[in-house]
């Protein structure tokens, strides 16, 4: 699918959009899972999570087993993805 870059909010790249859409559908995911979905390294995903957590679009918390960190979209993050859904047609975004 081709994405019109003028419709992507702010400076959000395709990798971030993939991760956000995945979180929108799945509710939570760990860093490794999100990196795989986005097609980037876990180090790069950590950087994205830092950035979007600072912008209050997602939050991190310990998993119930306390062995990993999971991410979830905030209300603001869910609203952002909902506003993008017509752009992606509600379908998975391809690289």
Short mmCIF file of N, CA and C in Angstrom, two decimals, residues 16-30 33-34 37 45 49 57-59 70-74 78 81:
data_model
loop_
_atom_site.label_atom_id
_atom_site.label_comp_id
_atom_site.label_asym_id
_atom_site.label_seq_id
_atom_site.Cartn_x
_atom_site.Cartn_y
_atom_site.Cartn_z
N UNK A 16 6.96 3.58 12.73
CA UNK A 16 6.15 3.99 13.87
C UNK A 16 4.67 3.75 13.59
N UNK A 17 4.23 4.02 12.38
CA UNK A 17 2.83 3.79 12.03
C UNK A 17 2.48 2.31 12.16
N UNK A 18 3.37 1.44 11.68
CA UNK A 18 3.13 0.00 11.82
C UNK A 18 3.00 -0.40 13.29
N UNK A 19 3.91 0.11 14.12
CA UNK A 19 3.87 -0.22 15.54
C UNK A 19 2.60 0.32 16.20
N UNK A 20 2.23 1.54 15.87
CA UNK A 20 1.03 2.14 16.45
C UNK A 20 -0.23 1.38 16.02
N UNK A 21 -0.31 1.02 14.75
CA UNK A 21 -1.48 0.27 14.28
C UNK A 21 -1.56 -1.10 14.95
N UNK A 22 -0.41 -1.73 15.15
CA UNK A 22 -0.36 -3.02 15.85
C UNK A 22 -0.86 -2.86 17.28
N UNK A 23 -0.36 -1.84 17.98
CA UNK A 23 -0.81 -1.59 19.35
C UNK A 23 -2.30 -1.25 19.41
N UNK A 24 -2.78 -0.56 18.41
CA UNK A 24 -4.20 -0.21 18.36
C UNK A 24 -5.05 -1.48 18.31
N UNK A 25 -4.61 -2.45 17.52
CA UNK A 25 -5.36 -3.70 17.37
C UNK A 25 -5.15 -4.67 18.54
N UNK A 26 -3.91 -4.78 19.01
CA UNK A 26 -3.55 -5.79 20.01
C UNK A 26 -3.62 -5.30 21.45
N UNK A 27 -3.73 -4.00 21.66
CA UNK A 27 -3.77 -3.35 22.98
C UNK A 27 -2.40 -3.22 23.63
N UNK A 28 -1.62 -4.32 23.72
CA UNK A 28 -0.29 -4.25 24.32
C UNK A 28 0.68 -5.11 23.50
N UNK A 29 1.97 -4.80 23.63
CA UNK A 29 3.01 -5.60 23.00
C UNK A 29 4.33 -5.29 23.67
N UNK A 30 5.26 -6.25 23.63
CA UNK A 30 6.58 -5.96 24.18
C UNK A 30 7.48 -5.37 23.09
N UNK A 33 8.46 -7.67 20.09
CA UNK A 33 7.30 -7.88 19.21
C UNK A 33 7.07 -6.66 18.32
N UNK A 34 7.10 -5.48 18.91
CA UNK A 34 6.89 -4.25 18.14
C UNK A 34 8.00 -4.02 17.12
N UNK A 37 7.33 -6.28 14.15
CA UNK A 37 6.21 -5.77 13.35
C UNK A 37 6.65 -4.58 12.51
N UNK A 45 13.62 0.62 18.14
CA UNK A 45 12.28 0.66 18.74
C UNK A 45 12.33 1.35 20.10
N UNK A 49 10.03 4.45 21.14
CA UNK A 49 9.20 4.42 22.35
C UNK A 49 9.53 5.61 23.25
N UNK A 57 1.96 9.66 23.69
CA UNK A 57 1.19 8.86 22.75
C UNK A 57 1.17 7.39 23.14
N UNK A 58 2.17 6.97 23.92
CA UNK A 58 2.17 5.60 24.43
C UNK A 58 2.76 5.60 25.82
N UNK A 59 2.53 4.51 26.52
CA UNK A 59 3.10 4.36 27.86
C UNK A 59 3.70 2.97 27.98
N UNK A 70 6.09 -3.76 28.57
CA UNK A 70 5.09 -3.75 27.51
C UNK A 70 4.66 -2.32 27.24
N UNK A 71 4.22 -2.10 26.03
CA UNK A 71 3.75 -0.78 25.62
C UNK A 71 2.26 -0.84 25.35
N UNK A 72 1.62 0.28 25.57
CA UNK A 72 0.20 0.43 25.20
C UNK A 72 0.00 1.88 24.79
N UNK A 73 -0.94 2.09 23.90
CA UNK A 73 -1.26 3.45 23.47
C UNK A 73 -2.03 4.17 24.55
N UNK A 74 -1.77 5.45 24.71
CA UNK A 74 -2.58 6.28 25.58
C UNK A 74 -3.85 6.65 24.81
N UNK A 78 -4.32 6.46 20.81
CA UNK A 78 -5.43 5.76 20.14
C UNK A 78 -6.20 6.71 19.22
N UNK A 81 -4.17 7.15 16.02
CA UNK A 81 -4.31 6.01 15.10
C UNK A 81 -5.69 6.01 14.47
#
